[in-house]
Amino acid sequence: MKTKIFSKVLLGTSLAFITAIYGCGNSETKVDAKKEKDVAIATFDLKKDKLSTSLSLPGELIALQQVDLYAKVSSFVKTLKVDIGSEVTRGQILITLEAPEMTSQFAAAQSKLKAQEAIYTASKANYNRLYETSKTPGTISTNDLDQAMARRNSDLAQLDAAKASVREVGSVQDYLTIRAPFSGIISARNVNLGAYVGPSGKGSDLPLFTLQDQKNLRLAVSIPEVYTGYLKDGDEVSFTVKSIPSQTFKAKVKRMSGALDSRLRSERVEMDVPNASKALLPGMVAEVNIPLPANASTFIISKKSLLDTSEGYFILKVVDGKAVKVSVKKGRETDDKVEVFGNLTEGDKLVAEPTEEMHEGMAIKS
């Protein structure tokens, strides 16, 4: 009997203990859920502001003018007047070529010209005599006079053709002397004395010389599509080069292509760079710093307020106490701020630091 009473008491005590523990657990869960529900999420009101930034891009320095010089006629190098590094002026002789067959062609053309001049002189004199004689009625028939005039005109045409032939051969001979088309520096030489050169074949593989204007350079930069609206003619940019990292150079925008490259989706922009000291060299890669001034007020938010997902960029807007996911596009950005574009209105309440766990329709208590 005592054993049965003790068992009932023990069983009752155990049930009471389990009930107490379970009741305590449920109470703590309810408290935690309540606390989680009552946690305030930081929000802010969207405002417009101006964001002035700068863009760093690689650029290439190229000569303002550069030309590869080739031989127009098949010939051999007779004299070389310049070499790599030579500074030349416009019109200066760089190289002379020789082509013996050209001399023969010129002599033949001149001989033909002299012969044609003699023929024309005779036909002209004959026509003049007949014309003077024809003034006496009945001495010269009209047909004979017309034939004499036709012969004179034909010989005159042949004389003009002979003169043109001499000019043509003379012009080709002028190509045997190659002059500098502008002032600059010889940056490459690919021939030696006696070398065969010409407009085709092995002699035309490489240019005779490469001439560059190195006192004036172009700085070429490809501007990404998103930033093309911020630059205009006359804007000043700064740049540095690896060979002189301590010095900053300035240049102004001079030429803009006005179209996007089909492959890079960028606009080519060029700046003129004076280089009288020749500290900069064509072919150098420059680090270009382009200021992007704020042309108008736009929506600026903290980078922490932007939700970067695999589907794109979003912000969380609070509407009637619930989260609404709004897709946006990024614009310019600084270390901690970013420009955003989308279905936004000034004064919208946004979540300050959204996370991917925050879903559409989630209750937001600010």
Short mmCIF file of C-alpha atoms in Angstrom, two decimals:
data_model
loop_
_atom_site.label_atom_id
_atom_site.label_comp_id
_atom_site.label_asym_id
_atom_site.label_seq_id
_atom_site.Cartn_x
_atom_site.Cartn_y
_atom_site.Cartn_z
CA MET A 1 0.00 0.00 0.00
CA LYS A 2 2.80 2.41 0.91
CA THR A 3 4.58 1.47 -2.32
CA LYS A 4 1.53 2.41 -4.44
CA ILE A 5 1.14 5.79 -2.67
CA PHE A 6 4.86 6.58 -3.16
CA SER A 7 4.65 5.74 -6.88
CA LYS A 8 1.64 8.06 -7.34
CA VAL A 9 3.43 10.91 -5.55
CA LEU A 10 6.58 10.38 -7.65
CA LEU A 11 4.56 10.32 -10.86
CA GLY A 12 2.71 13.50 -9.94
CA THR A 13 5.94 15.29 -9.06
CA SER A 14 7.51 14.31 -12.44
CA LEU A 15 4.50 15.53 -14.38
CA ALA A 16 4.52 18.82 -12.54
CA PHE A 17 8.25 19.27 -13.26
CA ILE A 18 7.85 18.51 -16.99
CA THR A 19 4.85 20.85 -17.20
CA ALA A 20 6.85 23.60 -15.54
CA ILE A 21 9.78 23.17 -17.95
CA TYR A 22 7.52 23.05 -21.04
CA GLY A 23 5.55 26.05 -19.89
CA CYS A 24 8.78 28.00 -19.30
CA GLY A 25 10.07 27.09 -22.81
CA ASN A 26 6.87 28.27 -24.47
CA SER A 27 7.01 31.49 -22.51
CA GLU A 28 10.61 32.18 -23.62
CA THR A 29 9.73 31.41 -27.30
CA LYS A 30 6.82 33.82 -27.15
CA VAL A 31 8.99 36.51 -25.60
CA ASP A 32 11.73 36.00 -28.27
CA ALA A 33 9.19 36.15 -31.07
CA LYS A 34 7.71 39.28 -29.60
CA LYS A 35 11.13 40.84 -29.23
CA GLU A 36 12.00 39.90 -32.85
CA LYS A 37 8.71 41.40 -34.02
CA ASP A 38 9.35 44.59 -32.09
CA VAL A 39 12.92 45.13 -33.42
CA ALA A 40 12.99 48.47 -35.24
CA ILE A 41 14.59 48.62 -38.72
CA ALA A 42 16.43 51.81 -39.58
CA THR A 43 14.95 53.79 -42.48
CA PHE A 44 15.58 57.15 -44.11
CA ASP A 45 13.81 59.55 -46.45
CA LEU A 46 15.09 59.63 -50.04
CA LYS A 47 16.45 63.02 -51.13
CA LYS A 48 18.10 64.46 -54.20
CA ASP A 49 21.67 65.71 -54.08
CA LYS A 50 24.60 66.51 -56.37
CA LEU A 51 27.44 64.01 -56.61
CA SER A 52 30.74 65.21 -58.06
CA THR A 53 33.16 62.39 -58.76
CA SER A 54 36.13 61.57 -60.92
CA LEU A 55 36.79 58.70 -63.29
CA SER A 56 40.17 57.00 -63.66
CA LEU A 57 40.82 55.39 -67.05
CA PRO A 58 43.85 54.24 -69.06
CA GLY A 59 44.76 56.37 -72.06
CA GLU A 60 47.32 56.22 -74.86
CA LEU A 61 49.70 58.95 -75.95
CA ILE A 62 50.18 59.07 -79.71
CA ALA A 63 51.93 61.51 -82.01
CA LEU A 64 49.76 64.37 -83.26
CA GLN A 65 50.98 63.51 -86.77
CA GLN A 66 52.61 60.27 -87.85
CA VAL A 67 53.35 58.92 -91.31
CA ASP A 68 55.05 55.88 -92.82
CA LEU A 69 57.03 56.81 -95.94
CA TYR A 70 57.20 54.35 -98.85
CA ALA A 71 58.76 54.39 -102.33
CA LYS A 72 56.28 54.98 -105.17
CA VAL A 73 58.53 53.60 -107.95
CA SER A 74 60.77 50.56 -108.13
CA SER A 75 64.28 51.81 -107.42
CA PHE A 76 67.41 51.48 -105.30
CA VAL A 77 68.51 53.60 -102.33
CA LYS A 78 71.12 56.08 -103.50
CA THR A 79 71.68 58.27 -100.42
CA LEU A 80 70.36 58.38 -96.85
CA LYS A 81 70.21 61.86 -95.35
CA VAL A 82 68.73 61.01 -91.93
CA ASP A 83 68.64 58.24 -89.34
CA ILE A 84 66.64 57.23 -86.25
CA GLY A 85 66.28 60.20 -83.90
CA SER A 86 67.02 62.81 -86.57
CA GLU A 87 64.94 65.96 -86.19
CA VAL A 88 63.79 67.17 -89.60
CA THR A 89 61.85 70.14 -90.96
CA ARG A 90 59.09 70.20 -93.53
CA GLY A 91 60.42 69.79 -97.08
CA GLN A 92 63.84 68.47 -95.98
CA ILE A 93 65.30 65.70 -98.17
CA LEU A 94 65.29 62.38 -96.33
CA ILE A 95 66.41 59.91 -98.99
CA THR A 96 67.26 59.85 -102.69
CA LEU A 97 66.60 56.88 -104.96
CA GLU A 98 67.87 55.92 -108.40
CA ALA A 99 66.16 54.11 -111.27
CA PRO A 100 68.25 54.03 -114.50
CA GLU A 101 65.25 53.14 -116.66
CA MET A 102 63.53 56.33 -115.52
CA THR A 103 66.37 58.41 -116.99
CA SER A 104 65.98 56.62 -120.33
CA GLN A 105 62.21 57.16 -120.30
CA PHE A 106 62.65 60.87 -119.59
CA ALA A 107 65.18 61.27 -122.43
CA ALA A 108 62.84 59.47 -124.84
CA ALA A 109 59.92 61.68 -123.82
CA GLN A 110 61.98 64.84 -124.35
CA SER A 111 63.13 63.64 -127.81
CA LYS A 112 59.55 62.95 -128.83
CA LEU A 113 58.57 66.39 -127.63
CA LYS A 114 61.23 68.09 -129.75
CA ALA A 115 60.22 66.08 -132.83
CA GLN A 116 56.58 67.00 -132.33
CA GLU A 117 57.47 70.65 -131.91
CA ALA A 118 59.21 70.58 -135.32
CA ILE A 119 56.20 68.89 -136.97
CA TYR A 120 53.80 71.41 -135.49
CA THR A 121 56.00 74.33 -136.56
CA ALA A 122 55.99 73.08 -140.18
CA SER A 123 52.23 72.45 -140.33
CA LYS A 124 51.49 75.80 -138.73
CA ALA A 125 53.74 77.62 -141.25
CA ASN A 126 52.08 75.76 -144.14
CA TYR A 127 48.63 76.73 -142.96
CA ASN A 128 49.64 80.37 -142.52
CA ARG A 129 51.03 80.55 -146.08
CA LEU A 130 47.92 78.99 -147.57
CA TYR A 131 45.71 81.30 -145.57
CA GLU A 132 47.56 84.39 -146.79
CA THR A 133 47.46 83.12 -150.37
CA SER A 134 43.75 82.33 -150.13
CA LYS A 135 43.05 86.00 -149.66
CA THR A 136 43.53 86.31 -153.46
CA PRO A 137 40.35 84.87 -155.00
CA GLY A 138 40.79 81.66 -156.97
CA THR A 139 44.32 80.82 -155.83
CA ILE A 140 43.63 78.26 -153.04
CA SER A 141 40.59 76.04 -152.81
CA THR A 142 38.58 75.97 -149.61
CA ASN A 143 39.20 72.22 -149.29
CA ASP A 144 43.00 72.63 -149.33
CA LEU A 145 42.80 75.34 -146.70
CA ASP A 146 40.55 73.19 -144.48
CA GLN A 147 42.93 70.24 -144.75
CA ALA A 148 45.92 72.43 -143.84
CA MET A 149 44.06 73.76 -140.81
CA ALA A 150 43.09 70.20 -139.71
CA ARG A 151 46.73 69.06 -140.04
CA ARG A 152 47.88 72.04 -137.94
CA ASN A 153 45.31 71.29 -135.20
CA SER A 154 46.23 67.59 -135.18
CA ASP A 155 49.93 68.37 -134.85
CA LEU A 156 49.11 70.81 -132.02
CA ALA A 157 47.21 68.07 -130.16
CA GLN A 158 50.16 65.69 -130.63
CA LEU A 159 52.48 68.39 -129.27
CA ASP A 160 50.30 68.82 -126.17
CA ALA A 161 50.35 65.04 -125.64
CA ALA A 162 54.17 65.00 -125.89
CA LYS A 163 54.40 67.80 -123.33
CA ALA A 164 52.09 65.87 -120.98
CA SER A 165 54.25 62.77 -121.39
CA VAL A 166 57.37 64.73 -120.40
CA ARG A 167 55.57 66.15 -117.36
CA GLU A 168 54.41 62.66 -116.37
CA VAL A 169 57.89 61.14 -116.55
CA GLY A 170 59.29 64.19 -114.77
CA SER A 171 56.73 63.84 -111.98
CA VAL A 172 57.64 60.17 -111.53
CA GLN A 173 61.29 61.17 -111.35
CA ASP A 174 60.39 63.59 -108.55
CA TYR A 175 59.33 60.56 -106.51
CA LEU A 176 62.96 59.46 -106.45
CA THR A 177 63.59 62.26 -103.94
CA ILE A 178 61.58 61.78 -100.73
CA ARG A 179 61.06 64.82 -98.51
CA ALA A 180 59.56 65.30 -95.04
CA PRO A 181 55.83 66.16 -95.29
CA PHE A 182 55.97 67.93 -91.90
CA SER A 183 58.48 68.75 -89.18
CA GLY A 184 59.18 65.96 -86.73
CA ILE A 185 61.50 63.17 -85.65
CA ILE A 186 62.48 60.01 -87.51
CA SER A 187 61.35 57.20 -85.18
CA ALA A 188 62.10 54.23 -87.47
CA ARG A 189 64.39 53.43 -90.44
CA ASN A 190 64.14 50.17 -92.35
CA VAL A 191 66.53 50.55 -95.33
CA ASN A 192 70.24 50.78 -96.07
CA LEU A 193 72.25 52.08 -99.01
CA GLY A 194 71.72 50.06 -102.17
CA ALA A 195 68.54 48.38 -100.91
CA TYR A 196 65.79 47.68 -103.44
CA VAL A 197 62.53 49.48 -102.69
CA GLY A 198 59.31 49.75 -104.60
CA PRO A 199 55.50 49.94 -104.53
CA SER A 200 55.14 46.14 -104.58
CA GLY A 201 57.09 43.01 -103.80
CA LYS A 202 59.62 42.42 -101.06
CA GLY A 203 60.92 45.98 -101.27
CA SER A 204 57.61 47.30 -99.90
CA ASP A 205 57.34 45.05 -96.82
CA LEU A 206 58.30 47.87 -94.44
CA PRO A 207 58.22 51.66 -94.76
CA LEU A 208 61.47 53.47 -95.53
CA PHE A 209 60.97 55.77 -92.54
CA THR A 210 58.42 56.55 -89.86
CA LEU A 211 58.11 60.26 -89.14
CA GLN A 212 56.40 61.54 -85.97
CA ASP A 213 55.55 64.98 -84.65
CA GLN A 214 56.61 64.45 -81.04
CA LYS A 215 56.38 68.09 -79.91
CA ASN A 216 52.61 67.74 -79.95
CA LEU A 217 50.86 64.59 -78.79
CA ARG A 218 47.33 63.25 -78.67
CA LEU A 219 45.93 61.65 -75.52
CA ALA A 220 43.27 59.14 -76.61
CA VAL A 221 40.77 57.77 -74.06
CA SER A 222 37.72 55.54 -74.49
CA ILE A 223 34.88 56.82 -72.28
CA PRO A 224 32.29 54.18 -71.19
CA GLU A 225 28.75 54.79 -72.38
CA VAL A 226 27.40 55.65 -68.92
CA TYR A 227 29.82 58.59 -68.55
CA THR A 228 29.66 60.08 -72.06
CA GLY A 229 27.20 62.80 -71.02
CA TYR A 230 29.54 64.34 -68.47
CA LEU A 231 32.36 65.46 -70.82
CA LYS A 232 32.31 68.34 -73.28
CA ASP A 233 34.75 70.17 -75.52
CA GLY A 234 37.24 72.22 -73.51
CA ASP A 235 37.01 70.23 -70.24
CA GLU A 236 40.38 69.80 -68.51
CA VAL A 237 41.70 66.42 -67.40
CA SER A 238 44.88 65.38 -65.62
CA PHE A 239 47.07 62.34 -66.20
CA THR A 240 50.27 60.67 -65.07
CA VAL A 241 52.70 58.25 -66.72
CA LYS A 242 54.74 55.45 -65.17
CA SER A 243 58.09 56.93 -66.19
CA ILE A 244 57.38 60.17 -64.26
CA PRO A 245 54.92 59.16 -61.50
CA SER A 246 55.60 62.29 -59.42
CA GLN A 247 54.48 64.70 -62.16
CA THR A 248 50.87 65.42 -63.13
CA PHE A 249 50.16 66.67 -66.64
CA LYS A 250 47.13 68.64 -67.83
CA ALA A 251 45.23 68.45 -71.11
CA LYS A 252 41.96 69.77 -72.55
CA VAL A 253 39.34 67.87 -74.52
CA LYS A 254 39.67 68.81 -78.21
CA ARG A 255 37.94 66.08 -80.20
CA MET A 256 35.02 63.78 -79.44
CA SER A 257 33.96 61.07 -81.87
CA GLY A 258 30.26 61.58 -81.19
CA ALA A 259 29.57 57.85 -81.58
CA LEU A 260 30.11 54.66 -79.61
CA ASP A 261 32.56 51.99 -80.67
CA SER A 262 30.50 48.93 -81.64
CA ARG A 263 32.80 46.55 -79.75
CA LEU A 264 33.70 48.50 -76.60
CA ARG A 265 30.50 50.55 -76.33
CA SER A 266 32.59 53.60 -75.53
CA GLU A 267 33.26 57.00 -77.10
CA ARG A 268 36.77 57.95 -78.24
CA VAL A 269 37.88 61.29 -76.83
CA GLU A 270 41.17 63.03 -77.69
CA MET A 271 43.11 65.76 -75.94
CA ASP A 272 46.04 67.77 -77.32
CA VAL A 273 49.19 67.61 -75.16
CA PRO A 274 52.05 70.09 -75.81
CA ASN A 275 55.37 68.25 -75.46
CA ALA A 276 58.09 70.77 -76.27
CA SER A 277 60.38 69.25 -73.62
CA LYS A 278 59.86 65.74 -75.12
CA ALA A 279 59.39 64.31 -71.63
CA LEU A 280 56.47 62.27 -72.97
CA LEU A 281 56.87 59.71 -75.73
CA PRO A 282 54.35 58.40 -78.26
CA GLY A 283 53.07 55.00 -77.21
CA MET A 284 53.11 55.68 -73.46
CA VAL A 285 50.13 54.49 -71.43
CA ALA A 286 48.72 57.23 -69.21
CA GLU A 287 46.50 57.02 -66.14
CA VAL A 288 43.85 59.64 -66.88
CA ASN A 289 41.76 61.29 -64.15
CA ILE A 290 38.54 62.72 -65.59
CA PRO A 291 36.38 64.94 -63.36
CA LEU A 292 32.65 64.21 -63.55
CA PRO A 293 30.86 67.34 -62.32
CA ALA A 294 27.30 67.17 -61.04
CA ASN A 295 25.17 68.63 -63.81
CA ALA A 296 21.87 68.09 -61.97
CA SER A 297 20.45 66.79 -58.70
CA THR A 298 19.86 63.04 -58.60
CA PHE A 299 18.98 60.43 -55.99
CA ILE A 300 22.05 59.66 -53.85
CA ILE A 301 22.05 56.88 -51.26
CA SER A 302 24.58 55.09 -49.08
CA LYS A 303 26.13 51.98 -50.61
CA LYS A 304 24.81 50.04 -47.60
CA SER A 305 21.27 50.87 -48.72
CA LEU A 306 21.78 49.14 -52.08
CA LEU A 307 20.94 45.45 -52.27
CA ASP A 308 23.23 43.64 -54.73
CA THR A 309 21.71 40.33 -55.84
CA SER A 310 22.17 37.88 -58.69
CA GLU A 311 19.07 39.39 -60.32
CA GLY A 312 20.41 42.95 -60.19
CA TYR A 313 20.38 45.95 -57.89
CA PHE A 314 17.43 46.68 -55.58
CA ILE A 315 16.39 48.97 -52.77
CA LEU A 316 13.69 48.27 -50.16
CA LYS A 317 10.98 50.92 -50.02
CA VAL A 318 8.57 51.03 -47.10
CA VAL A 319 4.93 51.38 -48.22
CA ASP A 320 2.15 51.17 -45.61
CA GLY A 321 4.56 49.51 -43.19
CA LYS A 322 5.58 46.78 -45.60
CA ALA A 323 8.72 46.22 -47.68
CA VAL A 324 8.51 46.75 -51.45
CA LYS A 325 11.45 45.68 -53.62
CA VAL A 326 12.31 48.28 -56.27
CA SER A 327 14.78 47.55 -59.10
CA VAL A 328 17.30 50.34 -59.69
CA LYS A 329 20.33 51.07 -61.84
CA LYS A 330 23.62 52.42 -60.55
CA GLY A 331 25.19 55.63 -61.76
CA ARG A 332 28.31 57.33 -60.47
CA GLU A 333 29.69 56.34 -57.10
CA THR A 334 32.19 57.41 -54.46
CA ASP A 335 33.73 55.45 -51.59
CA ASP A 336 30.48 55.35 -49.61
CA LYS A 337 27.73 56.83 -51.81
CA VAL A 338 26.11 55.81 -55.07
CA GLU A 339 23.76 57.40 -57.58
CA VAL A 340 20.60 55.36 -58.31
CA PHE A 341 17.90 55.55 -60.98
CA GLY A 342 14.53 53.83 -60.95
CA ASN A 343 10.87 54.17 -60.01
CA LEU A 344 11.63 56.47 -57.10
CA THR A 345 10.14 59.69 -55.74
CA GLU A 346 11.72 62.23 -53.44
CA GLY A 347 10.58 61.55 -49.88
CA ASP A 348 10.24 57.78 -50.29
CA LYS A 349 11.08 55.89 -47.10
CA LEU A 350 13.88 53.37 -47.70
CA VAL A 351 15.47 50.70 -45.52
CA ALA A 352 18.93 51.92 -44.50
CA GLU A 353 20.68 48.54 -44.51
CA PRO A 354 18.60 45.87 -46.30
CA THR A 355 19.55 42.20 -46.34
CA GLU A 356 18.56 39.34 -48.64
CA GLU A 357 16.51 37.83 -45.79
CA MET A 358 14.13 40.81 -46.04
CA HIS A 359 11.43 39.72 -48.45
CA GLU A 360 8.67 41.44 -50.37
CA GLY A 361 5.71 42.27 -48.10
CA MET A 362 7.69 41.94 -44.88
CA ALA A 363 6.40 44.14 -42.06
CA ILE A 364 8.79 47.02 -41.41
CA LYS A 365 8.68 48.90 -38.11
CA SER A 366 10.80 52.02 -38.20
#
